[in-house]
Coordinates of C-alpha atoms in Angstrom, one line a residue:
M1 CA 7.6 9.8 -9.2
I2 CA 6.2 7.9 -6.3
H3 CA 9.0 7.3 -3.8
A4 CA 7.1 5.1 -1.3
V5 CA 3.7 3.7 -0.4
L6 CA 3.0 3.3 3.3
I7 CA 0.0 2.0 5.2
I8 CA 0.3 2.8 8.9
N9 CA -2.2 2.2 11.6
N10 CA -3.3 4.8 14.2
H11 CA -0.6 3.6 16.6
G12 CA 2.2 4.1 14.1
K13 CA 2.7 0.4 13.2
P14 CA 3.4 -0.1 9.5
R15 CA 1.0 -2.6 7.8
L16 CA 2.5 -2.2 4.3
T17 CA 5.6 -0.6 3.1
K18 CA 6.8 -0.3 -0.4
F19 CA 9.9 1.8 -1.1
Y20 CA 10.8 2.6 -4.7
D21 CA 14.2 3.9 -3.7
S22 CA 16.9 1.9 -2.0
F23 CA 17.1 2.3 1.8
D24 CA 18.4 -0.1 4.4
E25 CA 16.0 -1.3 7.0
P26 CA 16.9 1.1 9.9
Q27 CA 16.6 4.0 7.5
Q28 CA 13.2 2.7 6.3
Q29 CA 12.0 2.4 9.9
S30 CA 13.2 6.0 10.6
I31 CA 11.4 7.3 7.5
I32 CA 8.1 5.5 8.5
R33 CA 8.4 6.9 12.0
E34 CA 9.0 10.4 10.7
T35 CA 6.2 10.2 8.2
Y36 CA 3.8 9.0 10.8
Q37 CA 4.8 11.9 13.1
H38 CA 4.1 14.4 10.3
I39 CA 0.6 13.1 9.5
C40 CA -0.7 12.0 12.9
R41 CA -0.6 15.6 14.3
R42 CA -3.0 16.9 11.6
N43 CA -6.7 17.0 12.3
E44 CA -9.3 15.6 9.9
Y45 CA -10.2 19.1 8.6
Q46 CA -6.7 19.8 7.3
C47 CA -5.6 19.2 3.7
N48 CA -4.4 15.7 2.8
F49 CA -1.3 17.1 1.1
L50 CA 1.7 17.9 3.2
E51 CA 5.1 19.2 2.0
A52 CA 7.6 17.8 4.3
K53 CA 11.3 17.4 4.6
I54 CA 12.0 13.8 5.6
E55 CA 15.4 14.0 7.3
S56 CA 15.8 10.3 7.4
A57 CA 15.8 10.0 3.7
G58 CA 19.0 12.0 3.4
E59 CA 19.8 13.2 -0.1
S60 CA 17.8 10.4 -1.8
W61 CA 14.6 12.6 -1.7
D62 CA 14.5 16.2 -2.6
D63 CA 13.1 19.0 -0.4
D64 CA 10.0 19.1 -2.5
V65 CA 8.7 15.7 -1.3
K66 CA 5.0 15.6 -0.6
L67 CA 3.1 13.3 1.7
I68 CA -0.3 12.6 0.2
Y69 CA -2.5 10.6 2.5
R70 CA -6.0 9.5 3.3
H71 CA -7.2 8.3 6.7
Y72 CA -9.7 5.4 6.5
A73 CA -10.9 3.9 9.9
T74 CA -7.7 2.9 11.6
L75 CA -5.3 3.2 8.7
Y76 CA -3.4 5.9 7.0
F77 CA -2.7 5.3 3.3
V78 CA 0.4 7.5 2.6
F79 CA 2.0 8.1 -0.8
V80 CA 5.4 9.9 -0.8
V81 CA 5.8 11.7 -4.1
D82 CA 7.8 14.3 -5.8
S83 CA 6.6 17.5 -7.4
S84 CA 6.0 15.8 -10.8
E85 CA 2.9 14.0 -9.5
S86 CA -0.5 15.5 -9.3
E87 CA -1.9 15.7 -5.8
L88 CA -5.5 15.1 -6.9
G89 CA -4.3 12.3 -9.2
I90 CA -2.6 10.6 -6.3
L91 CA -5.6 11.0 -4.0
D92 CA -7.7 9.3 -6.7
L93 CA -5.1 6.6 -7.0
I94 CA -5.4 6.0 -3.2
Q95 CA -9.1 5.7 -3.6
V96 CA -8.7 3.1 -6.4
F97 CA -6.3 1.1 -4.2
V98 CA -8.6 1.2 -1.2
E99 CA -11.7 0.3 -3.4
T100 CA -9.8 -2.6 -4.9
L101 CA -8.8 -3.9 -1.5
D102 CA -12.3 -3.5 -0.3
K103 CA -13.7 -5.5 -3.2
C104 CA -11.1 -8.2 -3.0
F105 CA -11.4 -8.7 0.8
E106 CA -15.1 -7.8 1.2
N107 CA -14.9 -4.9 3.7
V108 CA -11.1 -4.8 4.1
C109 CA -9.8 -4.3 7.6
E110 CA -6.3 -4.1 9.1
L111 CA -6.2 -7.9 9.7
D112 CA -6.7 -8.6 6.0
L113 CA -3.5 -6.5 5.3
I114 CA -1.6 -8.5 7.9
F115 CA -2.7 -12.0 7.0
H116 CA -2.8 -11.5 3.2
M117 CA 0.3 -9.5 2.7
C118 CA 1.3 -11.2 -0.6
R119 CA -2.1 -10.5 -2.1
V120 CA -2.0 -6.9 -1.0
H121 CA 1.4 -6.4 -2.6
Y122 CA 0.2 -8.0 -5.8
I123 CA -2.7 -5.6 -5.9
L124 CA -0.3 -2.7 -5.3
E125 CA 2.0 -3.9 -8.1
E126 CA -1.0 -4.0 -10.5
I127 CA -1.4 -0.3 -9.8
I128 CA 2.2 1.0 -9.3
M129 CA 5.5 -0.5 -10.4
G130 CA 8.9 1.0 -10.0
G131 CA 7.3 4.2 -8.7
L132 CA 5.3 4.8 -11.8
V133 CA 1.5 4.5 -12.1
L134 CA 0.5 1.5 -14.3
E135 CA -3.3 1.3 -14.0
T136 CA -5.9 3.7 -12.6
S137 CA -9.0 1.8 -13.7
L138 CA -10.7 -0.2 -10.9
P139 CA -12.3 -2.7 -13.3
E140 CA -8.9 -3.4 -15.0
V141 CA -7.2 -3.9 -11.7
L142 CA -10.0 -6.2 -10.4
R143 CA -9.8 -8.2 -13.7
A144 CA -6.0 -8.8 -13.2
V145 CA -6.6 -9.8 -9.6
E146 CA -9.4 -12.3 -10.6
D147 CA -7.1 -13.7 -13.4
Q148 CA -4.4 -14.3 -10.8
K149 CA -6.9 -15.9 -8.5
S150 CA -8.1 -18.3 -11.2
I151 CA -4.5 -19.3 -12.0
V152 CA -3.9 -20.1 -8.3
K153 CA -7.1 -22.1 -8.2
A154 CA -6.1 -24.0 -11.3
E155 CA -2.9 -25.1 -9.6
Q156 CA -4.5 -26.2 -6.4
P157 CA -5.9 -29.6 -7.7
M158 CA -2.3 -30.7 -8.2
G159 CA -1.6 -30.3 -4.5
S160 CA -4.8 -32.1 -3.5
G161 CA -3.9 -34.9 -6.0
I162 CA -0.7 -35.5 -4.1
A163 CA -2.6 -35.6 -0.8
N164 CA -5.1 -38.1 -2.3
L165 CA -2.2 -40.2 -3.6
V166 CA -0.6 -40.3 -0.2
G167 CA -3.9 -41.0 1.5
G168 CA -4.5 -43.9 -0.9
M169 CA -1.2 -45.4 0.0
K170 CA -2.2 -45.7 3.7
R171 CA -5.2 -47.9 2.9

């Protein structure tokens, strides 16, 4: 099971957090800080799998929790998983997530994650829900994102119609 998905920048600031277990906010902050401390010490030539005891999680996570991460530019994409998940499968899932973000935002950067948080969460929920992997196919995820984008566009003329109506009343 996937326990958490975290995107953290090089300075330890979380840019996306999605926990699939219930933690209060101080505990989540502590988990993020502890996770960052584990991965930031590692150099680029070390393995992207790390078995770690996250003390902040208490009894919620077993001792066999693994941090599987990729470092792209200024961001760490970290998946906290248990032993039932395949390390290589999760690395591939991270790759699908990053490629989807890259296609949706045309060369995704940290600011895209900050200013389009709802869209990023939607993309993540197309791939993972409730800690379980839903979709690993990049074309399928992109199709779902495009479908959602077309629904949003279809609803926008209603908003502009109201603006036109109010604008017409001023004349």
